[in-house]
Amino acid sequence: MNMTAADIFSSIEKIRAQAPLVHNITNYVVMNTTANALLAIGASPVMAHAADEVEEMVSLSGALVINIGTLSPDWVEAMLYAARKAKELGRPVVFDPVGTGATTYRTGVAREILEEVSPEIIRGNASEIMALAGCRASTKGVDSTAASDSALDAARELNSRYGSVVSVSGEIDHIVDHTRVARVSNGHPMMTRVTGMGCCATALSGAFACVQEPFVAASMAMALMGVAGELAVQESGGPGSLQLHFFDVLYRITLDDIGRLLKVEVTA
Amino acid sequence: MNMTAADIFSSIEKIRAQAPLVHNITNYVVMNTTANALLAIGASPVMAHAADEVEEMVSLSGALVINIGTLSPDWVEAMLYAARKAKELGRPVVFDPVGTGATTYRTGVAREILEEVSPEIIRGNASEIMALAGCRASTKGVDSTAASDSALDAARELNSRYGSVVSVSGEIDHIVDHTRVARVSNGHPMMTRVTGMGCCATALSGAFACVQEPFVAASMAMALMGVAGELAVQESGGPGSLQLHFFDVLYRITLDDIGRLLKVEVTA
Amino acid sequence: MNMTAADIFSSIEKIRAQAPLVHNITNYVVMNTTANALLAIGASPVMAHAADEVEEMVSLSGALVINIGTLSPDWVEAMLYAARKAKELGRPVVFDPVGTGATTYRTGVAREILEEVSPEIIRGNASEIMALAGCRASTKGVDSTAASDSALDAARELNSRYGSVVSVSGEIDHIVDHTRVARVSNGHPMMTRVTGMGCCATALSGAFACVQEPFVAASMAMALMGVAGELAVQESGGPGSLQLHFFDVLYRITLDDIGRLLKVEVTA
């Protein structure tokens, strides 16, 4: 099995045609950014976190994205309500354990979410994935201090415990399920100087999960992030212009763009 | 009666000269965006939502903008405190019923706000306006699935019930009061791929409402959105650059810019 | 004593090399903006406000930045928890009293924070600093209506009461401690048309406070803001593009850039 540019572009065309609603319960820092990324690729984002409406909102949605970047108890409660409803309805749940390992509270919440809802996709950096699996890993705030491949065992462990596809971002992204590993070698270091790029990867995983099974969706999201990031960096004089060119590229990306740059390898 | 480029530009000059304070209780996704739009046009935005200060803040302000995009019970309570105070002081209230129709909670809150405070201006898309009036309309999250003119009867119904000017955005924007309809044919489809453009229309309606009566204010805001959007699209390679060029255009827009592009028609 | 471009650039190089974690408990409007400013200069931002984790998060951090732009009681409580912990651990606290003077609640909270934690740096505009010191000053929302030098006495008063370095932004920025005043004459009026520029000054003060003593840190932050703002304006057609070019400039600023433009004067 492999993943071609045509596979990815055909999924993007499905997203553009169907404009699936993606329900996000995410952090304050990146809400604007991930909404713009979802709109640019052709999805329809909604941000809603009131306990009184999250179950109804998720029932209208093609996927649920939860992200604990700026968590607090009432938001976590809403995430759990929404995620349980999503599971009940068979909608994919994508979980971003931002900053797991940095504080006891954050790690505890992340594990509670895993135990309660077994998300279809977990998308984090190496430090977060290792902390989530219980490895001794060092996290500095929300930025990873470990390389992506050092988290491969942790990713496999989380997959075997919760059945989740685990998507570990880094210089090389690794996407793991029980039989396969996808390695995406696209991207650019300047992307780490823009806040919310990891959260965009998570949100786009949600968009792809509306039109593809979780492993393929998670891999396509990372490939698109990397290719679009490389294209955007070419036009950018720094991280400020990178952020906006990234949205422009998502909006107008072509099969040829992906074909020229794609570096993905899937092994069994 | 008609609305000329000179009328609109003269109101913009008033905003630039007076820099009216516009108090926003709005959603997390767009706060940065609407603050920047208000600053770019020359107004002075303030975002404040604590129950302990909203009444005092609104008393310093020229207009109040409330927007339920990411509502929760305590924010709704603050909106009601602020809006009642604004009505008491005779300050215009602009209400954006984001996502009304999507969930029972959201629709209920939107109607409660209408009943309690009869806003001077209601600004929403066709789905939201129809849901607000009790029509059977389909909303997908926060994006409209209906054309603007299909909401004209709903807009008239809301106007007759609450006395509010109703501003329905779409390919053609319709602004309705009890005797007049303004039709604005400016704008560009790429604007729907930037989050918060509708919320900017609402915020700018608040800025114009500091210097004009509600029907004129709502019409001028939609005309400015459309003209500035068209100008910004000309410089933009996608929705990322559109957002920032939109602010640049608001900041430097001239009478000539508006005169060249304006397509507004007011009928009795 | 004076402050040269080489001094400032050498501190920027320290920030880039150490990537200090800066813990922000700040307002919803600017979170994305200040996170991007901190990333662009080479620091590692984290935003976390849950009472359950702020003490642990601050203990991982090089500095704490608190900003009351969109305050509410639970956020203020978290600010106090975090700030007390920072003091206990000897980490610098930078406080931005956004909108102090506009409402009784806001002014009360700002003074409570001063009394409880004596921040190493207070960074505000003239209206805020004067209101904080108890002068009769007029604030219109969150924008200053007074010139920076009119707040010098208030700044000295706050310094003598709390020991804080007081950084007053304006056309000329004044940074005051008990023996020195730094005057920074850099910057550009268009910066006042971008939301969150003051908050970026506060956040960057936090980054510099990880590698310098408070007076020097606060002065360097204002100098960098001004120089980077001037450079960014040169490439910008308005405040929308200014915001992104500002991040680009922070990311790639050189010793020569600072040397060409720097206008800072330190007097005893």
PDB file of C-alpha atoms in Angstrom, chain B residues 121-236:
ATOM      1  CA  ILE B 121     -29.663  46.215  14.499  1.00  0.00           C
ATOM      2  CA  ILE B 122     -29.754  42.436  13.970  1.00  0.00           C
ATOM      3  CA  ARG B 123     -27.019  41.298  11.559  1.00  0.00           C
ATOM      4  CA  GLY B 124     -26.925  37.678  10.408  1.00  0.00           C
ATOM      5  CA  ASN B 125     -26.929  35.368   7.406  1.00  0.00           C
ATOM      6  CA  ALA B 126     -30.139  34.096   5.793  1.00  0.00           C
ATOM      7  CA  SER B 127     -30.268  30.819   7.758  1.00  0.00           C
ATOM      8  CA  GLU B 128     -29.816  32.642  11.056  1.00  0.00           C
ATOM      9  CA  ILE B 129     -32.444  35.298  10.301  1.00  0.00           C
ATOM     10  CA  MET B 130     -34.967  32.672   9.183  1.00  0.00           C
ATOM     11  CA  ALA B 131     -34.331  30.507  12.251  1.00  0.00           C
ATOM     12  CA  LEU B 132     -34.646  33.563  14.467  1.00  0.00           C
ATOM     13  CA  ALA B 133     -38.041  34.395  12.989  1.00  0.00           C
ATOM     14  CA  GLY B 134     -39.185  30.824  13.515  1.00  0.00           C
ATOM     15  CA  CYS B 135     -39.148  29.757   9.870  1.00  0.00           C
ATOM     16  CA  ARG B 136     -38.105  26.246   9.078  1.00  0.00           C
ATOM     17  CA  ALA B 137     -34.591  26.877   7.788  1.00  0.00           C
ATOM     18  CA  SER B 138     -31.577  24.668   7.581  1.00  0.00           C
ATOM     19  CA  THR B 139     -28.380  25.921   9.167  1.00  0.00           C
ATOM     20  CA  LYS B 140     -25.178  23.986   8.914  1.00  0.00           C
ATOM     21  CA  GLY B 141     -23.207  25.087  11.935  1.00  0.00           C
ATOM     22  CA  VAL B 142     -22.496  28.778  11.474  1.00  0.00           C
ATOM     23  CA  ASP B 143     -22.629  28.940   7.667  1.00  0.00           C
ATOM     24  CA  SER B 144     -25.812  29.794   5.794  1.00  0.00           C
ATOM     25  CA  THR B 145     -27.447  27.316   3.454  1.00  0.00           C
ATOM     26  CA  ALA B 146     -30.021  29.781   2.158  1.00  0.00           C
ATOM     27  CA  ALA B 147     -29.831  32.839  -0.117  1.00  0.00           C
ATOM     28  CA  SER B 148     -30.218  36.294   1.379  1.00  0.00           C
ATOM     29  CA  ASP B 149     -33.472  37.226  -0.420  1.00  0.00           C
ATOM     30  CA  SER B 150     -35.214  34.080   0.837  1.00  0.00           C
ATOM     31  CA  ALA B 151     -34.918  35.640   4.295  1.00  0.00           C
ATOM     32  CA  LEU B 152     -36.664  38.908   3.385  1.00  0.00           C
ATOM     33  CA  ASP B 153     -40.020  37.892   4.877  1.00  0.00           C
ATOM     34  CA  ALA B 154     -38.286  36.705   8.055  1.00  0.00           C
ATOM     35  CA  ALA B 155     -36.401  40.002   8.252  1.00  0.00           C
ATOM     36  CA  ARG B 156     -39.652  41.976   7.913  1.00  0.00           C
ATOM     37  CA  GLU B 157     -41.272  39.789  10.565  1.00  0.00           C
ATOM     38  CA  LEU B 158     -38.405  40.427  13.013  1.00  0.00           C
ATOM     39  CA  ASN B 159     -38.554  44.151  12.239  1.00  0.00           C
ATOM     40  CA  SER B 160     -42.263  44.303  12.963  1.00  0.00           C
ATOM     41  CA  ARG B 161     -41.896  42.290  16.190  1.00  0.00           C
ATOM     42  CA  TYR B 162     -38.855  44.049  17.686  1.00  0.00           C
ATOM     43  CA  GLY B 163     -38.485  47.281  15.729  1.00  0.00           C
ATOM     44  CA  SER B 164     -34.917  46.225  14.834  1.00  0.00           C
ATOM     45  CA  VAL B 165     -33.252  47.012  11.544  1.00  0.00           C
ATOM     46  CA  VAL B 166     -32.440  43.566  10.111  1.00  0.00           C
ATOM     47  CA  SER B 167     -29.289  43.189   8.026  1.00  0.00           C
ATOM     48  CA  VAL B 168     -29.108  39.922   6.083  1.00  0.00           C
ATOM     49  CA  SER B 169     -25.745  39.200   4.509  1.00  0.00           C
ATOM     50  CA  GLY B 170     -25.305  37.073   1.407  1.00  0.00           C
ATOM     51  CA  GLU B 171     -24.336  37.369  -2.246  1.00  0.00           C
ATOM     52  CA  ILE B 172     -26.638  40.393  -2.165  1.00  0.00           C
ATOM     53  CA  ASP B 173     -27.030  41.909   1.294  1.00  0.00           C
ATOM     54  CA  HIS B 174     -30.516  43.059   2.285  1.00  0.00           C
ATOM     55  CA  ILE B 175     -31.051  45.638   5.026  1.00  0.00           C
ATOM     56  CA  VAL B 176     -34.670  46.019   6.116  1.00  0.00           C
ATOM     57  CA  ASP B 177     -36.592  48.391   8.322  1.00  0.00           C
ATOM     58  CA  HIS B 178     -40.360  49.054   8.406  1.00  0.00           C
ATOM     59  CA  THR B 179     -40.374  51.301   5.311  1.00  0.00           C
ATOM     60  CA  ARG B 180     -37.136  50.676   3.422  1.00  0.00           C
ATOM     61  CA  VAL B 181     -34.934  47.978   1.928  1.00  0.00           C
ATOM     62  CA  ALA B 182     -31.294  48.544   0.998  1.00  0.00           C
ATOM     63  CA  ARG B 183     -29.677  46.066  -1.391  1.00  0.00           C
ATOM     64  CA  VAL B 184     -25.870  45.916  -1.471  1.00  0.00           C
ATOM     65  CA  SER B 185     -24.411  43.958  -4.397  1.00  0.00           C
ATOM     66  CA  ASN B 186     -20.752  44.356  -3.458  1.00  0.00           C
ATOM     67  CA  GLY B 187     -18.466  41.672  -2.038  1.00  0.00           C
ATOM     68  CA  HIS B 188     -16.610  38.605  -3.280  1.00  0.00           C
ATOM     69  CA  PRO B 189     -17.092  34.845  -2.675  1.00  0.00           C
ATOM     70  CA  MET B 190     -13.530  34.481  -1.320  1.00  0.00           C
ATOM     71  CA  MET B 191     -14.687  36.454   1.745  1.00  0.00           C
ATOM     72  CA  THR B 192     -16.691  33.389   2.860  1.00  0.00           C
ATOM     73  CA  ARG B 193     -13.369  31.501   3.183  1.00  0.00           C
ATOM     74  CA  VAL B 194     -12.093  33.885   5.914  1.00  0.00           C
ATOM     75  CA  THR B 195     -13.451  33.339   9.407  1.00  0.00           C
ATOM     76  CA  GLY B 196     -14.998  36.369  11.092  1.00  0.00           C
ATOM     77  CA  MET B 197     -15.976  38.385   8.023  1.00  0.00           C
ATOM     78  CA  GLY B 198     -19.633  38.314   9.059  1.00  0.00           C
ATOM     79  CA  CYS B 199     -18.589  39.269  12.597  1.00  0.00           C
ATOM     80  CA  CYS B 200     -16.609  42.203  11.137  1.00  0.00           C
ATOM     81  CA  ALA B 201     -19.771  43.336   9.350  1.00  0.00           C
ATOM     82  CA  THR B 202     -21.509  43.300  12.724  1.00  0.00           C
ATOM     83  CA  ALA B 203     -18.689  45.161  14.475  1.00  0.00           C
ATOM     84  CA  LEU B 204     -18.527  47.810  11.731  1.00  0.00           C
ATOM     85  CA  SER B 205     -22.325  48.202  12.002  1.00  0.00           C
ATOM     86  CA  GLY B 206     -21.609  49.143  15.611  1.00  0.00           C
ATOM     87  CA  ALA B 207     -19.024  51.727  14.557  1.00  0.00           C
ATOM     88  CA  PHE B 208     -21.402  53.325  12.027  1.00  0.00           C
ATOM     89  CA  ALA B 209     -24.225  53.228  14.592  1.00  0.00           C
ATOM     90  CA  CYS B 210     -22.144  55.662  16.697  1.00  0.00           C
ATOM     91  CA  VAL B 211     -22.495  58.297  13.944  1.00  0.00           C
ATOM     92  CA  GLN B 212     -25.693  57.358  12.023  1.00  0.00           C
ATOM     93  CA  GLU B 213     -29.223  56.093  12.647  1.00  0.00           C
ATOM     94  CA  PRO B 214     -29.512  52.285  12.604  1.00  0.00           C
ATOM     95  CA  PHE B 215     -30.835  51.656   9.061  1.00  0.00           C
ATOM     96  CA  VAL B 216     -28.222  53.901   7.496  1.00  0.00           C
ATOM     97  CA  ALA B 217     -25.487  52.524   9.771  1.00  0.00           C
ATOM     98  CA  ALA B 218     -26.297  48.902   8.911  1.00  0.00           C
ATOM     99  CA  SER B 219     -26.423  49.680   5.179  1.00  0.00           C
ATOM    100  CA  MET B 220     -23.160  51.616   5.218  1.00  0.00           C
ATOM    101  CA  ALA B 221     -21.411  48.809   7.104  1.00  0.00           C
ATOM    102  CA  MET B 222     -22.455  46.231   4.503  1.00  0.00           C
ATOM    103  CA  ALA B 223     -21.484  48.544   1.643  1.00  0.00           C
ATOM    104  CA  LEU B 224     -18.056  49.168   3.182  1.00  0.00           C
ATOM    105  CA  MET B 225     -17.540  45.430   3.805  1.00  0.00           C
ATOM    106  CA  GLY B 226     -18.352  44.657   0.182  1.00  0.00           C
ATOM    107  CA  VAL B 227     -16.273  47.423  -1.377  1.00  0.00           C
ATOM    108  CA  ALA B 228     -13.289  46.827   0.914  1.00  0.00           C
ATOM    109  CA  GLY B 229     -13.554  43.080   0.293  1.00  0.00           C
ATOM    110  CA  GLU B 230     -13.487  43.562  -3.488  1.00  0.00           C
ATOM    111  CA  LEU B 231     -10.448  45.833  -3.239  1.00  0.00           C
ATOM    112  CA  ALA B 232      -8.663  43.420  -0.894  1.00  0.00           C
ATOM    113  CA  VAL B 233      -9.329  40.405  -3.131  1.00  0.00           C
ATOM    114  CA  GLN B 234      -7.575  42.182  -6.016  1.00  0.00           C
ATOM    115  CA  GLU B 235      -4.302  42.087  -4.042  1.00  0.00           C
ATOM    116  CA  SER B 236      -4.773  38.606  -2.539  1.00  0.00           C
TER     117      SER B 236
END
